[in-house]
Amino acid sequence: MSSIAFIGLGNMGAPMALNLVKAGHSLTVFDLVPAAVKGLTDAGAKAAASAAEAVKGAEVVISMLPASKHVEGLYLDEDLLGKIPSSALVIECSTIAPDSARKVARAADVRGIAMIDAPVSGGTGGAVAGTLTFIVGGQAAALDRARPVLEKMGKNIFHAGPAGAGQVAKICNNMLLGILMAGTSEALALGVANGLDPKVLSDIIAKSSGRNWATELYNPWPGVMEHAPASKGYAGGFGVDLMLKDLGLAAEAALSARASIPLGELARNLYSLHSAGGSGRLDFSSIVNLVKREQD
Ligand code: NAD
């Protein structure tokens, strides 16, 4: 069992770290928000006073932070890489710009530290259940070292290519997810406005050609799925501002490759409008509120 430093214990990081504790790994955890570590220390993890303290003597360092600026800020500006033992493996799980992932991986390589980008898919439900999909960029040898740890948090592990490739694949997936959630919301709102019961319509779509991840596991209409964020006031889950960040990453990737993403850009504008209306911290399935009539 490895000695693991886990940094960033938000909606995703906390349940992922908990699965590693349950698997018998020795965890030292750190988050800027002290309350975030409580569930982990209750389960037997050690709390560190800083990221630098957390990585002392670590064999594996895992980070799960919001965005590129947090990852570059931690590893480069705060020089966490300078404090990580060169024998350690770094598994960076946040969804960030591919260029940021490559920049940090290059800096790790200069110090002789193995690093992979390993963004995840599967949502908070997948993080709790230990069924996440890991989408990895980096060297195959580093991924092989990471596998025993990743397998305790996820069910599917894909090697997308060299450093940064995991992020490219993740961004493509999330652009599609943003479009599907907005489209699913629009279809449900249309049905309800025309007199249908949202649960009946959702059951029909889930067994018809319009089915998708939102209709199967993450329905945006309140009350249709008991465990979905929609039934809990859109609390927890995957924030609107995080989806907006990912759609912005897709737009940047499209610009740099001269690719066309008309639906991705439309989705980015919808989530931007929704965030500007004060919903940035709600789960992204609350996008349904943009098209839902007040009385429904
Ligand atoms: P979150 O905002 O809930 O958690 C992020 C945590 O990082 C917070 O607790 C914050 O305090 C901490 N943090 C920020 N900077 C830090 C630093 N320098 N040192 C230590 N801690 C720091 O976000 P989340 O929903 O857990 O998402 C994390 C990442 O995973 C994001 O990149 C997101 O896009 C991606 N993601 C999220 C989901 C989801 O369903 N929530 C699914 C897949 C991928």
Coordinates of C-alpha atoms and ligand atoms in Angstrom, one line a residue:
M1 CA 0.0 0.0 0.0
S2 CA 1.3 3.4 -0.9
S3 CA 1.8 6.6 1.0
I4 CA -0.3 9.1 -0.9
A5 CA -0.7 12.9 -0.7
F6 CA -4.1 14.1 -1.8
I7 CA -4.6 17.8 -2.5
G8 CA -8.1 19.3 -3.3
L9 CA -11.0 17.7 -1.4
G10 CA -14.0 19.2 -3.1
N11 CA -17.1 17.5 -4.5
M12 CA -14.8 15.0 -6.4
G13 CA -11.6 14.9 -4.5
A14 CA -13.2 14.0 -1.1
P15 CA -15.0 10.8 -2.2
M16 CA -12.0 9.8 -4.4
A17 CA -9.6 10.1 -1.4
L18 CA -12.1 8.3 0.8
N19 CA -12.0 5.3 -1.5
L20 CA -8.2 5.2 -1.2
V21 CA -8.4 5.3 2.6
K22 CA -10.9 2.4 2.5
A23 CA -8.6 0.5 0.2
G24 CA -5.9 0.7 2.9
H25 CA -3.6 3.3 1.5
S26 CA -2.0 5.8 3.9
L27 CA -3.3 9.2 3.1
T28 CA -2.1 12.7 4.0
V29 CA -4.6 15.3 2.8
F30 CA -4.7 19.0 2.2
D31 CA -7.4 21.6 1.1
L32 CA -7.4 25.4 1.3
V33 CA -10.7 25.0 3.1
P34 CA -10.0 23.3 6.4
A35 CA -13.6 22.0 6.7
A36 CA -13.2 20.0 3.5
V37 CA -10.7 17.6 5.2
K38 CA -13.1 16.6 8.1
G39 CA -14.7 13.6 6.4
L40 CA -11.2 12.3 5.5
T41 CA -9.6 12.7 8.9
D42 CA -12.7 11.0 10.5
A43 CA -12.0 8.0 8.2
G44 CA -8.3 7.8 9.2
A45 CA -6.4 10.2 6.9
K46 CA -3.8 12.6 8.2
A47 CA -4.4 16.3 7.7
A48 CA -1.5 18.4 6.6
A49 CA -1.1 22.2 7.3
S50 CA 0.0 22.9 3.7
A51 CA 0.4 21.1 0.3
A52 CA 4.2 21.2 0.9
E53 CA 3.8 19.3 4.2
A54 CA 1.4 16.8 2.6
V55 CA 3.9 15.7 -0.1
K56 CA 6.8 15.1 2.3
G57 CA 7.9 11.5 1.8
A58 CA 4.9 10.7 -0.5
E59 CA 5.2 7.9 -3.0
V60 CA 2.2 9.2 -5.0
V61 CA 0.8 12.8 -5.2
I62 CA -2.8 13.3 -6.4
S63 CA -4.4 16.6 -7.1
M64 CA -8.1 17.4 -7.8
L65 CA -8.3 21.2 -8.2
P66 CA -10.8 23.5 -10.0
A67 CA -8.9 24.9 -13.0
S68 CA -5.6 25.5 -14.8
K69 CA -4.6 28.5 -12.7
H70 CA -4.9 26.5 -9.5
V71 CA -2.8 23.6 -10.9
E72 CA -0.1 25.9 -12.3
G73 CA -0.3 28.0 -9.2
L74 CA 0.3 25.0 -6.9
Y75 CA 2.9 23.0 -8.9
L76 CA 4.9 25.9 -10.5
D77 CA 4.3 29.3 -8.7
E78 CA 4.3 27.7 -5.2
D79 CA 7.0 25.3 -6.5
L80 CA 5.3 22.2 -5.1
L81 CA 7.3 20.2 -7.7
G82 CA 10.5 21.3 -5.8
K83 CA 9.2 19.7 -2.7
I84 CA 8.0 16.4 -4.1
P85 CA 10.4 13.5 -3.8
S86 CA 11.9 12.7 -7.3
S87 CA 10.9 9.1 -6.9
A88 CA 7.2 10.0 -6.5
L89 CA 4.5 9.7 -9.2
V90 CA 2.2 12.7 -9.7
I91 CA -1.4 12.0 -10.8
E92 CA -3.1 15.3 -11.8
C93 CA -6.9 14.7 -12.0
S94 CA -8.3 18.2 -12.5
T95 CA -9.8 19.2 -15.9
I96 CA -7.5 21.9 -17.2
A97 CA -6.1 23.3 -20.5
P98 CA -3.9 20.7 -22.3
D99 CA -1.2 23.3 -22.6
S100 CA -1.2 23.8 -18.8
A101 CA -1.0 20.0 -18.3
R102 CA 2.0 19.8 -20.7
K103 CA 3.7 22.8 -19.0
V104 CA 3.5 21.2 -15.6
A105 CA 4.5 17.7 -17.0
R106 CA 7.6 19.2 -18.6
A107 CA 8.6 20.9 -15.3
A108 CA 8.1 17.6 -13.5
D109 CA 10.2 15.8 -16.1
V110 CA 13.0 18.3 -15.7
R111 CA 13.1 17.3 -12.0
G112 CA 12.9 13.6 -12.8
I113 CA 9.4 13.3 -11.5
A114 CA 6.9 11.0 -13.4
M115 CA 3.6 12.7 -14.0
I116 CA 0.3 11.9 -15.8
D117 CA -2.7 14.0 -16.5
A118 CA -5.7 11.9 -15.5
P119 CA -8.9 13.8 -15.7
V120 CA -12.0 11.9 -14.8
S121 CA -15.6 11.3 -16.0
G122 CA -18.5 9.9 -14.1
G123 CA -19.5 12.7 -11.8
T124 CA -19.8 12.7 -8.0
G125 CA -21.8 9.5 -8.1
G126 CA -19.0 7.8 -9.9
A127 CA -16.5 9.3 -7.4
V128 CA -18.4 7.9 -4.4
A129 CA -19.0 4.5 -6.0
G130 CA -15.4 4.2 -7.2
T131 CA -16.5 3.7 -10.8
L132 CA -14.9 6.8 -12.5
T133 CA -13.4 6.7 -15.9
F134 CA -9.8 8.0 -16.0
I135 CA -8.6 9.5 -19.3
V136 CA -4.9 9.6 -19.1
G137 CA -2.1 11.5 -20.9
G138 CA 1.6 10.8 -20.3
Q139 CA 4.0 8.0 -20.7
A140 CA 2.8 4.3 -20.6
A141 CA 5.3 3.4 -17.9
A142 CA 3.9 6.2 -15.6
L143 CA 0.4 5.0 -16.2
D144 CA 1.4 1.4 -15.3
R145 CA 2.7 2.7 -12.0
A146 CA -0.6 4.6 -11.5
R147 CA -2.9 1.7 -12.3
P148 CA -3.1 0.1 -8.8
V149 CA -4.1 3.5 -7.3
L150 CA -6.5 4.5 -10.2
E151 CA -8.2 1.1 -9.9
K152 CA -9.3 1.9 -6.4
M153 CA -11.2 5.0 -7.6
G154 CA -12.4 4.0 -11.1
K155 CA -13.5 1.2 -13.3
N156 CA -12.3 2.3 -16.7
I157 CA -8.8 3.6 -17.5
F158 CA -7.9 4.9 -21.0
H159 CA -4.5 5.9 -22.3
A160 CA -5.3 8.8 -24.7
G161 CA -1.7 9.6 -25.7
P162 CA 1.2 11.7 -24.5
A163 CA 1.1 14.5 -21.9
G164 CA -2.0 16.7 -22.3
A165 CA -3.9 14.1 -24.4
G166 CA -6.0 13.1 -21.4
Q167 CA -7.2 16.7 -21.2
V168 CA -8.0 16.9 -24.9
A169 CA -10.2 13.8 -24.7
K170 CA -11.8 15.0 -21.5
I171 CA -12.6 18.4 -23.0
C172 CA -14.3 16.7 -26.1
N173 CA -16.4 14.6 -23.7
N174 CA -17.5 17.5 -21.6
M175 CA -18.4 19.7 -24.6
L176 CA -20.7 16.9 -25.7
L177 CA -22.1 16.5 -22.1
G178 CA -22.8 20.3 -21.9
I179 CA -24.7 20.1 -25.2
L180 CA -26.6 16.9 -24.2
M181 CA -27.7 18.4 -20.9
A182 CA -28.9 21.6 -22.5
G183 CA -30.7 19.6 -25.2
T184 CA -32.2 17.2 -22.7
S185 CA -33.5 20.2 -20.7
E186 CA -35.0 21.8 -23.7
A187 CA -36.8 18.5 -24.7
L188 CA -38.2 18.0 -21.2
A189 CA -39.4 21.6 -20.9
L190 CA -41.1 21.3 -24.3
G191 CA -42.9 18.2 -23.2
V192 CA -44.0 19.6 -19.9
A193 CA -45.2 22.9 -21.5
N194 CA -47.3 20.6 -23.7
G195 CA -48.9 18.8 -20.8
L196 CA -46.6 15.8 -20.3
D197 CA -45.5 14.5 -16.9
P198 CA -41.6 15.0 -16.8
K199 CA -41.1 11.5 -15.3
V200 CA -43.2 9.8 -17.9
L201 CA -41.4 11.7 -20.7
S202 CA -38.0 10.9 -19.1
D203 CA -38.9 7.2 -19.0
I204 CA -39.9 7.3 -22.7
I205 CA -36.7 9.1 -23.8
A206 CA -34.6 6.7 -21.7
K207 CA -35.8 3.8 -23.8
S208 CA -35.9 5.7 -27.1
S209 CA -33.3 7.2 -29.5
G210 CA -32.9 10.4 -27.5
R211 CA -31.5 8.6 -24.5
N212 CA -28.2 9.8 -23.0
W213 CA -26.3 10.1 -19.8
A214 CA -28.6 12.9 -18.5
T215 CA -31.8 10.8 -19.1
E216 CA -30.2 7.7 -17.7
L217 CA -28.4 9.0 -14.6
Y218 CA -28.6 12.7 -14.1
N219 CA -32.0 14.0 -15.0
P220 CA -32.2 17.8 -14.9
W221 CA -35.9 17.9 -13.9
P222 CA -36.6 18.1 -10.1
G223 CA -38.2 15.0 -8.7
V224 CA -37.6 12.7 -11.6
M225 CA -34.5 11.1 -10.1
E226 CA -34.3 11.0 -6.3
H227 CA -30.5 11.1 -6.2
A228 CA -29.8 13.6 -8.9
P229 CA -28.7 17.2 -8.0
A230 CA -32.0 18.4 -9.6
S231 CA -33.9 16.8 -6.7
K232 CA -31.6 18.4 -4.1
G233 CA -32.0 22.1 -5.2
Y234 CA -29.1 21.6 -7.6
A235 CA -26.6 21.4 -4.7
G236 CA -23.3 19.5 -5.0
G237 CA -22.6 17.7 -8.3
F238 CA -20.8 19.5 -11.1
G239 CA -20.9 23.3 -10.9
V240 CA -22.2 25.6 -13.8
D241 CA -19.0 27.5 -13.6
L242 CA -16.9 24.3 -14.0
M243 CA -18.9 23.4 -17.1
L244 CA -18.4 26.9 -18.4
K245 CA -14.7 26.5 -17.8
D246 CA -14.7 23.2 -19.8
L247 CA -16.6 24.8 -22.7
G248 CA -14.1 27.6 -22.7
L249 CA -11.3 25.1 -22.9
A250 CA -13.1 23.5 -25.9
A251 CA -13.4 26.9 -27.5
E252 CA -9.7 27.5 -27.0
A253 CA -8.8 24.0 -28.4
A254 CA -11.1 24.7 -31.4
L255 CA -9.4 28.1 -32.1
S256 CA -5.9 26.6 -31.9
A257 CA -6.7 23.7 -34.2
R258 CA -9.1 25.7 -36.6
A259 CA -11.9 23.3 -35.7
S260 CA -15.6 24.3 -35.9
I261 CA -17.7 23.7 -32.8
P262 CA -21.0 25.5 -33.5
L263 CA -23.0 23.6 -30.9
G264 CA -20.2 23.7 -28.3
E265 CA -20.1 27.5 -28.7
L266 CA -23.9 27.8 -28.4
A267 CA -23.7 25.7 -25.2
R268 CA -20.9 27.9 -23.8
N269 CA -23.1 30.9 -24.4
L270 CA -26.1 29.2 -22.7
Y271 CA -24.1 28.3 -19.6
S272 CA -22.5 31.8 -19.6
L273 CA -25.9 33.4 -19.5
H274 CA -27.0 31.0 -16.8
S275 CA -23.9 31.8 -14.7
A276 CA -24.3 35.5 -15.2
G277 CA -27.9 35.2 -13.8
G278 CA -26.4 34.0 -10.5
S279 CA -26.4 30.2 -10.9
G280 CA -22.7 29.7 -11.2
R281 CA -22.4 27.6 -8.1
L282 CA -25.4 25.4 -8.8
D283 CA -25.1 22.0 -10.5
F284 CA -24.9 22.3 -14.3
S285 CA -28.2 20.5 -14.8
S286 CA -29.9 23.6 -13.5
I287 CA -29.5 24.9 -17.1
V288 CA -33.0 23.5 -17.4
N289 CA -34.1 26.7 -15.5
L290 CA -33.2 28.8 -18.6
V291 CA -36.0 27.0 -20.6
K292 CA -38.4 25.9 -17.9
R293 CA -41.6 27.9 -17.4
E294 CA -42.1 29.3 -13.9
Q295 CA -45.3 27.4 -13.2
D296 CA -43.8 24.0 -14.3
Ligands
NAD1 P1 -14.7 21.7 -6.2 O1 -14.7 23.2 -6.4 O2 -15.9 21.1 -5.4 O3 -13.4 21.3 -5.4 C1 -12.1 21.9 -5.6 C2 -11.4 21.9 -4.3 O4 -10.0 22.3 -4.5 C3 -12.0 22.8 -3.2 O5 -12.3 22.1 -2.0 C4 -10.9 23.9 -3.1 O6 -10.9 24.5 -1.8 C5 -9.6 23.1 -3.4 N1 -8.5 23.9 -3.8 C6 -8.4 24.9 -4.7 N2 -7.1 25.4 -4.8 C7 -6.4 24.6 -3.9 C8 -5.0 24.6 -3.5 N3 -4.1 25.4 -4.1 N4 -4.6 23.7 -2.6 C9 -5.5 22.9 -2.0 N5 -6.8 22.8 -2.3 C10 -7.3 23.7 -3.2 O7 -14.5 21.1 -7.6 P2 -14.9 19.5 -8.0 O8 -16.3 19.5 -8.5 O9 -14.3 18.6 -7.0 O10 -14.0 19.4 -9.4 C11 -12.6 19.3 -9.3 C12 -12.1 19.1 -10.8 O11 -12.7 17.9 -11.3 C13 -12.4 20.3 -11.7 O12 -11.4 20.5 -12.6 C14 -13.7 19.7 -12.5 O13 -13.8 20.3 -13.7 C15 -13.4 18.2 -12.5 N6 -14.5 17.3 -12.6 C16 -15.6 17.5 -11.8 C17 -16.7 16.7 -11.8 C18 -17.9 16.8 -11.0 O14 -18.9 16.2 -11.2 N7 -17.9 17.7 -9.9 C19 -16.7 15.6 -12.7 C20 -15.5 15.4 -13.5 C21 -14.5 16.3 -13.4

